[in-house]
Amino acid sequence: MEDLRELLRGAERVVAFTGAGVSTESGIPDFRSPGGLWSRFDPSELTFGRYVVDAAVRARSWQMRREFFAKPVQPNAAHRALARLEQAGRCLGVVTQNIDGLHQQAGSRTVVELHGTAREVMCLGHAPTSGVPDGCGWRAPYTWAFEALDAGDPDPSCPRCGGLVKSATVSFEQVLFPGVVEAAYDLVSRSDLLLTVGSSLQVYPAAVLPEVALGSGARLVIVNDEPTPLDRRAALVVRGRAGEVLGPAVDALV
Ligand SMILES: [Zn+2]
């Protein structure tokens, strides 16, 4: 812990990269863990390609989204610590794999959401192909969809153009939103310390961002409860839960 404080103290442009492990202490289980959503919903069924052709898949996806929001969740000590670091001018922002919006709720202002956000729904257009949304640009808070479903519309469509509506997340087999990876690369390449928290760093672009940071001369710190493939490249590896590690580490600084 003292080593982590020392590294943070010496850094002026921290960028945090966060995965599911940063939100588990808020009560959001990792999708793939026992009790996670994918133990009850089949991911191979809820792909982008199937969503756009099958109303039953859309209905099942809305049901899954309702379960995601069934229990109110709050940011935890890790989200709050990263927000404080940014407000103190020590952190350029957060790149996250999470779709829960908890970084923004905690007060982080610069947040790049690689997989979109469950807090909004968006128009996909009438017949998007190849995993790319083709909508009119309409978006609304996620509650719009639940209100439409509750009002008796089993398959809510875009009020502006009549296109399909989906959670503004990146589904399986869906292409990442334009500009998002570039924004993540840009932020990370300007950092002097990349703090990865709660990500196994195994999938693209998560596995690449530490390389980008190291290539631009930044130091790498990994906070995770399990080993990652990049541990040996890190200046420091801390095993533990995100809030329990980051809360006290940042308390000592700001
Ligand atoms: Zn539309």
mmCIF file of C-alpha atoms and ligand atoms in Angstrom:
data_model
loop_
_atom_site.group_PDB
_atom_site.id
_atom_site.type_symbol
_atom_site.label_atom_id
_atom_site.label_comp_id
_atom_site.label_asym_id
_atom_site.label_seq_id
_atom_site.Cartn_x
_atom_site.Cartn_y
_atom_site.Cartn_z
ATOM 1 C CA MET A 1 0.000 0.000 0.000
ATOM 2 C CA GLU A 2 2.834 2.381 0.815
ATOM 3 C CA ASP A 3 4.379 1.600 -2.593
ATOM 4 C CA LEU A 4 1.094 2.502 -4.278
ATOM 5 C CA ARG A 5 0.871 5.798 -2.405
ATOM 6 C CA GLU A 6 4.441 6.583 -3.402
ATOM 7 C CA LEU A 7 3.781 5.920 -7.096
ATOM 8 C CA LEU A 8 0.574 7.984 -7.039
ATOM 9 C CA ARG A 9 2.354 10.787 -5.224
ATOM 10 C CA GLY A 10 4.984 10.912 -7.954
ATOM 11 C CA ALA A 11 2.426 10.957 -10.801
ATOM 12 C CA GLU A 12 0.762 14.060 -12.231
ATOM 13 C CA ARG A 13 -1.291 12.559 -15.059
ATOM 14 C CA VAL A 14 -2.865 9.348 -13.797
ATOM 15 C CA VAL A 15 -5.287 7.585 -16.123
ATOM 16 C CA ALA A 16 -7.401 4.809 -14.639
ATOM 17 C CA PHE A 17 -8.502 1.816 -16.668
ATOM 18 C CA THR A 18 -11.307 -0.079 -14.949
ATOM 19 C CA GLY A 19 -13.093 -3.388 -15.458
ATOM 20 C CA ALA A 20 -15.844 -5.336 -13.725
ATOM 21 C CA GLY A 21 -13.803 -5.652 -10.514
ATOM 22 C CA VAL A 22 -14.242 -1.945 -9.762
ATOM 23 C CA SER A 23 -18.026 -2.344 -9.491
ATOM 24 C CA THR A 24 -18.368 -5.652 -7.626
ATOM 25 C CA GLU A 25 -18.175 -3.813 -4.289
ATOM 26 C CA SER A 26 -21.205 -1.810 -5.462
ATOM 27 C CA GLY A 27 -23.118 -5.083 -5.758
ATOM 28 C CA ILE A 28 -22.813 -5.498 -9.535
ATOM 29 C CA PRO A 29 -21.565 -9.048 -10.063
ATOM 30 C CA ASP A 30 -19.139 -9.728 -12.883
ATOM 31 C CA PHE A 31 -21.383 -10.888 -15.734
ATOM 32 C CA ARG A 32 -19.431 -14.113 -15.973
ATOM 33 C CA SER A 33 -19.231 -14.925 -12.271
ATOM 34 C CA PRO A 34 -21.624 -17.338 -10.503
ATOM 35 C CA GLY A 35 -24.845 -15.415 -9.928
ATOM 36 C CA GLY A 36 -23.874 -12.962 -12.690
ATOM 37 C CA LEU A 37 -26.327 -12.187 -15.456
ATOM 38 C CA TRP A 38 -24.741 -14.654 -17.853
ATOM 39 C CA SER A 39 -25.543 -17.528 -15.527
ATOM 40 C CA ARG A 40 -29.223 -16.790 -16.228
ATOM 41 C CA PHE A 41 -29.102 -15.289 -19.740
ATOM 42 C CA ASP A 42 -27.378 -17.069 -22.610
ATOM 43 C CA PRO A 43 -24.868 -14.666 -24.198
ATOM 44 C CA SER A 44 -24.822 -16.649 -27.444
ATOM 45 C CA GLU A 45 -28.531 -15.842 -27.753
ATOM 46 C CA LEU A 46 -28.271 -12.101 -27.083
ATOM 47 C CA THR A 47 -25.980 -11.141 -29.954
ATOM 48 C CA PHE A 48 -26.383 -7.964 -32.000
ATOM 49 C CA GLY A 49 -27.216 -10.003 -35.116
ATOM 50 C CA ARG A 50 -30.020 -11.886 -33.409
ATOM 51 C CA TYR A 51 -31.298 -8.777 -31.623
ATOM 52 C CA VAL A 52 -31.978 -6.953 -34.870
ATOM 53 C CA VAL A 53 -33.947 -9.814 -36.480
ATOM 54 C CA ASP A 54 -35.837 -11.385 -33.562
ATOM 55 C CA ALA A 55 -38.431 -9.628 -31.379
ATOM 56 C CA ALA A 56 -38.187 -12.484 -28.846
ATOM 57 C CA VAL A 57 -34.470 -11.783 -28.387
ATOM 58 C CA ARG A 58 -35.263 -8.085 -27.899
ATOM 59 C CA ALA A 59 -37.861 -8.966 -25.256
ATOM 60 C CA ARG A 60 -35.356 -11.192 -23.464
ATOM 61 C CA SER A 61 -32.728 -8.429 -23.610
ATOM 62 C CA TRP A 62 -35.119 -5.927 -22.006
ATOM 63 C CA GLN A 63 -35.842 -8.511 -19.293
ATOM 64 C CA MET A 64 -32.086 -8.847 -18.698
ATOM 65 C CA ARG A 65 -31.754 -5.050 -18.543
ATOM 66 C CA ARG A 66 -34.544 -4.872 -15.971
ATOM 67 C CA GLU A 67 -32.667 -7.352 -13.788
ATOM 68 C CA PHE A 68 -29.510 -5.260 -14.210
ATOM 69 C CA PHE A 69 -31.338 -2.230 -12.803
ATOM 70 C CA ALA A 70 -33.558 -4.120 -10.312
ATOM 71 C CA LYS A 71 -31.346 -3.355 -7.349
ATOM 72 C CA PRO A 72 -30.283 0.268 -6.837
ATOM 73 C CA VAL A 73 -26.488 0.552 -6.762
ATOM 74 C CA GLN A 74 -24.172 3.312 -5.598
ATOM 75 C CA PRO A 75 -20.557 4.145 -6.421
ATOM 76 C CA ASN A 76 -18.084 2.604 -3.972
ATOM 77 C CA ALA A 77 -14.814 3.781 -2.453
ATOM 78 C CA ALA A 78 -12.883 2.989 -5.664
ATOM 79 C CA HIS A 79 -15.154 5.122 -7.891
ATOM 80 C CA ARG A 80 -15.043 7.951 -5.348
ATOM 81 C CA ALA A 81 -11.247 7.772 -5.016
ATOM 82 C CA LEU A 82 -10.770 8.113 -8.798
ATOM 83 C CA ALA A 83 -13.213 11.045 -8.921
ATOM 84 C CA ARG A 84 -11.337 12.789 -6.097
ATOM 85 C CA LEU A 85 -8.038 12.259 -7.865
ATOM 86 C CA GLU A 86 -9.447 13.890 -11.021
ATOM 87 C CA GLN A 87 -10.959 16.799 -9.082
ATOM 88 C CA ALA A 88 -7.569 17.367 -7.459
ATOM 89 C CA GLY A 89 -6.018 17.707 -10.919
ATOM 90 C CA ARG A 90 -3.967 14.519 -10.600
ATOM 91 C CA CYS A 91 -5.982 12.295 -12.954
ATOM 92 C CA LEU A 92 -6.771 12.909 -16.648
ATOM 93 C CA GLY A 93 -9.761 10.572 -16.622
ATOM 94 C CA VAL A 94 -11.050 7.027 -16.656
ATOM 95 C CA VAL A 95 -11.332 4.464 -19.432
ATOM 96 C CA THR A 96 -13.790 1.754 -18.452
ATOM 97 C CA GLN A 97 -15.136 -1.551 -19.693
ATOM 98 C CA ASN A 98 -18.170 -1.093 -17.453
ATOM 99 C CA ILE A 99 -21.612 0.027 -18.601
ATOM 100 C CA ASP A 100 -23.015 0.981 -15.184
ATOM 101 C CA GLY A 101 -22.281 4.741 -15.196
ATOM 102 C CA LEU A 102 -20.939 4.602 -11.622
ATOM 103 C CA HIS A 103 -17.776 6.603 -12.402
ATOM 104 C CA GLN A 104 -19.877 9.564 -13.565
ATOM 105 C CA GLN A 105 -22.210 9.145 -10.605
ATOM 106 C CA ALA A 106 -19.192 9.342 -8.290
ATOM 107 C CA GLY A 107 -18.137 12.617 -9.919
ATOM 108 C CA SER A 108 -15.620 11.604 -12.611
ATOM 109 C CA ARG A 109 -15.953 13.992 -15.560
ATOM 110 C CA THR A 110 -13.758 12.474 -18.259
ATOM 111 C CA VAL A 111 -14.960 8.900 -18.746
ATOM 112 C CA VAL A 112 -14.419 6.844 -21.910
ATOM 113 C CA GLU A 113 -16.922 3.972 -21.919
ATOM 114 C CA LEU A 114 -15.511 1.295 -24.238
ATOM 115 C CA HIS A 115 -18.704 -0.767 -24.148
ATOM 116 C CA GLY A 116 -21.233 2.067 -24.075
ATOM 117 C CA THR A 117 -23.708 2.701 -21.285
ATOM 118 C CA ALA A 118 -26.718 0.856 -19.910
ATOM 119 C CA ARG A 119 -28.019 4.202 -18.640
ATOM 120 C CA GLU A 120 -29.314 5.101 -22.104
ATOM 121 C CA VAL A 121 -31.143 3.481 -24.979
ATOM 122 C CA MET A 122 -30.499 4.342 -28.620
ATOM 123 C CA CYS A 123 -31.968 4.016 -32.093
ATOM 124 C CA LEU A 124 -30.351 1.260 -34.208
ATOM 125 C CA GLY A 125 -32.221 2.080 -37.408
ATOM 126 C CA HIS A 126 -34.446 -0.361 -39.298
ATOM 127 C CA ALA A 127 -32.057 -3.076 -40.453
ATOM 128 C CA PRO A 128 -28.477 -2.560 -39.253
ATOM 129 C CA THR A 129 -25.962 -5.074 -40.572
ATOM 130 C CA SER A 130 -22.486 -6.329 -39.652
ATOM 131 C CA GLY A 131 -22.794 -5.346 -35.998
ATOM 132 C CA VAL A 132 -23.007 -1.617 -36.730
ATOM 133 C CA PRO A 133 -25.958 0.517 -35.498
ATOM 134 C CA ASP A 134 -27.493 2.578 -38.295
ATOM 135 C CA GLY A 135 -29.932 4.762 -36.393
ATOM 136 C CA CYS A 136 -31.116 8.368 -36.582
ATOM 137 C CA GLY A 137 -29.131 9.444 -33.508
ATOM 138 C CA TRP A 138 -32.067 9.359 -31.097
ATOM 139 C CA ARG A 139 -31.204 8.475 -27.488
ATOM 140 C CA ALA A 140 -33.122 8.490 -24.209
ATOM 141 C CA PRO A 141 -32.575 7.472 -20.577
ATOM 142 C CA TYR A 142 -32.985 3.704 -20.050
ATOM 143 C CA THR A 143 -36.193 4.311 -18.115
ATOM 144 C CA TRP A 144 -37.856 5.307 -21.425
ATOM 145 C CA ALA A 145 -37.815 1.657 -22.523
ATOM 146 C CA PHE A 146 -39.213 0.336 -19.242
ATOM 147 C CA GLU A 147 -42.032 2.902 -19.369
ATOM 148 C CA ALA A 148 -42.880 1.889 -22.939
ATOM 149 C CA LEU A 149 -42.869 -1.811 -22.008
ATOM 150 C CA ASP A 150 -45.006 -1.133 -18.922
ATOM 151 C CA ALA A 151 -47.450 0.830 -21.109
ATOM 152 C CA GLY A 152 -48.026 -2.324 -23.163
ATOM 153 C CA ASP A 153 -45.612 -1.962 -26.090
ATOM 154 C CA PRO A 154 -43.714 -5.283 -26.197
ATOM 155 C CA ASP A 155 -41.137 -4.035 -28.715
ATOM 156 C CA PRO A 156 -40.534 -0.285 -28.290
ATOM 157 C CA SER A 157 -39.315 1.496 -31.433
ATOM 158 C CA CYS A 158 -37.669 4.852 -32.058
ATOM 159 C CA PRO A 159 -40.198 7.696 -31.657
ATOM 160 C CA ARG A 160 -38.340 9.733 -34.281
ATOM 161 C CA CYS A 161 -37.851 7.264 -37.154
ATOM 162 C CA GLY A 162 -39.501 4.009 -36.094
ATOM 163 C CA GLY A 163 -36.182 2.132 -36.005
ATOM 164 C CA LEU A 164 -35.205 -0.566 -33.542
ATOM 165 C CA VAL A 165 -34.216 0.550 -30.046
ATOM 166 C CA LYS A 166 -31.528 -1.101 -27.905
ATOM 167 C CA SER A 167 -29.622 -0.379 -24.759
ATOM 168 C CA ALA A 168 -26.709 1.941 -25.708
ATOM 169 C CA THR A 169 -24.237 -0.813 -24.827
ATOM 170 C CA VAL A 170 -21.961 -2.806 -27.107
ATOM 171 C CA SER A 171 -23.545 -6.252 -27.429
ATOM 172 C CA PHE A 172 -21.810 -9.465 -28.411
ATOM 173 C CA GLU A 173 -20.826 -9.311 -32.087
ATOM 174 C CA GLN A 174 -21.383 -5.554 -32.125
ATOM 175 C CA VAL A 175 -18.611 -3.256 -33.361
ATOM 176 C CA LEU A 176 -17.271 -0.747 -30.795
ATOM 177 C CA PHE A 177 -18.706 2.769 -31.228
ATOM 178 C CA PRO A 178 -16.723 5.025 -33.593
ATOM 179 C CA GLY A 179 -14.007 7.102 -31.958
ATOM 180 C CA VAL A 180 -14.117 5.347 -28.599
ATOM 181 C CA VAL A 181 -10.913 3.328 -28.927
ATOM 182 C CA GLU A 182 -9.150 6.410 -30.336
ATOM 183 C CA ALA A 183 -10.314 8.460 -27.326
ATOM 184 C CA ALA A 184 -9.014 5.753 -24.982
ATOM 185 C CA TYR A 185 -5.637 5.594 -26.766
ATOM 186 C CA ASP A 186 -5.375 9.390 -26.668
ATOM 187 C CA LEU A 187 -6.059 9.585 -22.931
ATOM 188 C CA VAL A 188 -3.747 6.694 -22.065
ATOM 189 C CA SER A 189 -0.896 7.971 -24.239
ATOM 190 C CA ARG A 190 -0.935 11.287 -22.318
ATOM 191 C CA SER A 191 -0.684 9.589 -18.900
ATOM 192 C CA ASP A 192 2.415 9.229 -16.783
ATOM 193 C CA LEU A 193 0.841 6.416 -14.763
ATOM 194 C CA LEU A 194 -1.774 3.953 -15.967
ATOM 195 C CA LEU A 195 -3.697 2.526 -13.026
ATOM 196 C CA THR A 196 -5.599 -0.577 -14.124
ATOM 197 C CA VAL A 197 -8.242 -1.694 -11.646
ATOM 198 C CA GLY A 198 -10.394 -4.808 -11.668
ATOM 199 C CA SER A 199 -9.705 -5.899 -15.220
ATOM 200 C CA SER A 200 -8.184 -9.216 -16.236
ATOM 201 C CA LEU A 201 -6.565 -7.330 -19.183
ATOM 202 C CA GLN A 202 -7.225 -10.210 -21.545
ATOM 203 C CA VAL A 203 -9.522 -8.921 -24.282
ATOM 204 C CA TYR A 204 -9.044 -6.195 -26.882
ATOM 205 C CA PRO A 205 -8.653 -3.292 -26.327
ATOM 206 C CA ALA A 206 -8.049 -3.885 -22.597
ATOM 207 C CA ALA A 207 -4.950 -5.933 -23.316
ATOM 208 C CA VAL A 208 -3.499 -3.226 -25.584
ATOM 209 C CA LEU A 209 -3.986 -0.096 -23.445
ATOM 210 C CA PRO A 210 -1.172 -0.976 -20.997
ATOM 211 C CA GLU A 211 1.139 -1.415 -24.004
ATOM 212 C CA VAL A 212 0.133 2.044 -25.249
ATOM 213 C CA ALA A 213 0.913 3.509 -21.819
ATOM 214 C CA LEU A 214 4.256 1.732 -21.502
ATOM 215 C CA GLY A 215 5.148 2.756 -25.064
ATOM 216 C CA SER A 216 4.588 6.424 -24.167
ATOM 217 C CA GLY A 217 6.831 6.131 -21.124
ATOM 218 C CA ALA A 218 4.122 5.806 -18.457
ATOM 219 C CA ARG A 219 4.380 3.474 -15.509
ATOM 220 C CA LEU A 220 1.872 0.676 -15.098
ATOM 221 C CA VAL A 221 0.135 -0.208 -11.818
ATOM 222 C CA ILE A 222 -2.210 -3.200 -11.703
ATOM 223 C CA VAL A 223 -4.827 -3.596 -8.966
ATOM 224 C CA ASN A 224 -6.682 -6.868 -9.380
ATOM 225 C CA ASP A 225 -7.658 -9.813 -7.237
ATOM 226 C CA GLU A 226 -6.204 -12.299 -9.723
ATOM 227 C CA PRO A 227 -3.019 -12.442 -11.837
ATOM 228 C CA THR A 228 -3.081 -10.795 -15.281
ATOM 229 C CA PRO A 229 -0.894 -11.447 -18.334
ATOM 230 C CA LEU A 230 0.715 -8.008 -17.886
ATOM 231 C CA ASP A 231 1.740 -8.326 -14.227
ATOM 232 C CA ARG A 232 5.419 -8.753 -15.088
ATOM 233 C CA ARG A 233 5.406 -5.463 -17.045
ATOM 234 C CA ALA A 234 3.992 -3.481 -14.111
ATOM 235 C CA ALA A 235 5.915 -1.201 -11.766
ATOM 236 C CA LEU A 236 3.597 -2.470 -9.033
ATOM 237 C CA VAL A 237 0.947 -5.179 -8.712
ATOM 238 C CA VAL A 238 -1.520 -4.953 -5.829
ATOM 239 C CA ARG A 239 -3.758 -7.934 -5.067
ATOM 240 C CA GLY A 240 -7.002 -6.920 -3.476
ATOM 241 C CA ARG A 241 -10.439 -5.431 -3.914
ATOM 242 C CA ALA A 242 -10.605 -2.105 -5.705
ATOM 243 C CA GLY A 243 -12.287 -0.008 -3.013
ATOM 244 C CA GLU A 244 -10.221 -1.443 -0.190
ATOM 245 C CA VAL A 245 -7.017 -0.616 -2.076
ATOM 246 C CA LEU A 246 -7.826 2.706 -3.796
ATOM 247 C CA GLY A 247 -9.808 4.373 -1.016
ATOM 248 C CA PRO A 248 -6.970 4.449 1.531
ATOM 249 C CA ALA A 249 -4.296 5.023 -1.150
ATOM 250 C CA VAL A 250 -5.982 8.198 -2.413
ATOM 251 C CA ASP A 251 -7.080 9.361 1.064
ATOM 252 C CA ALA A 252 -3.429 9.887 1.853
ATOM 253 C CA LEU A 253 -2.979 12.143 -1.193
ATOM 254 C CA VAL A 254 -6.051 14.318 -1.697
HETATM 255 ZN ZN ZN B 1 -34.475 6.605 -34.962
#
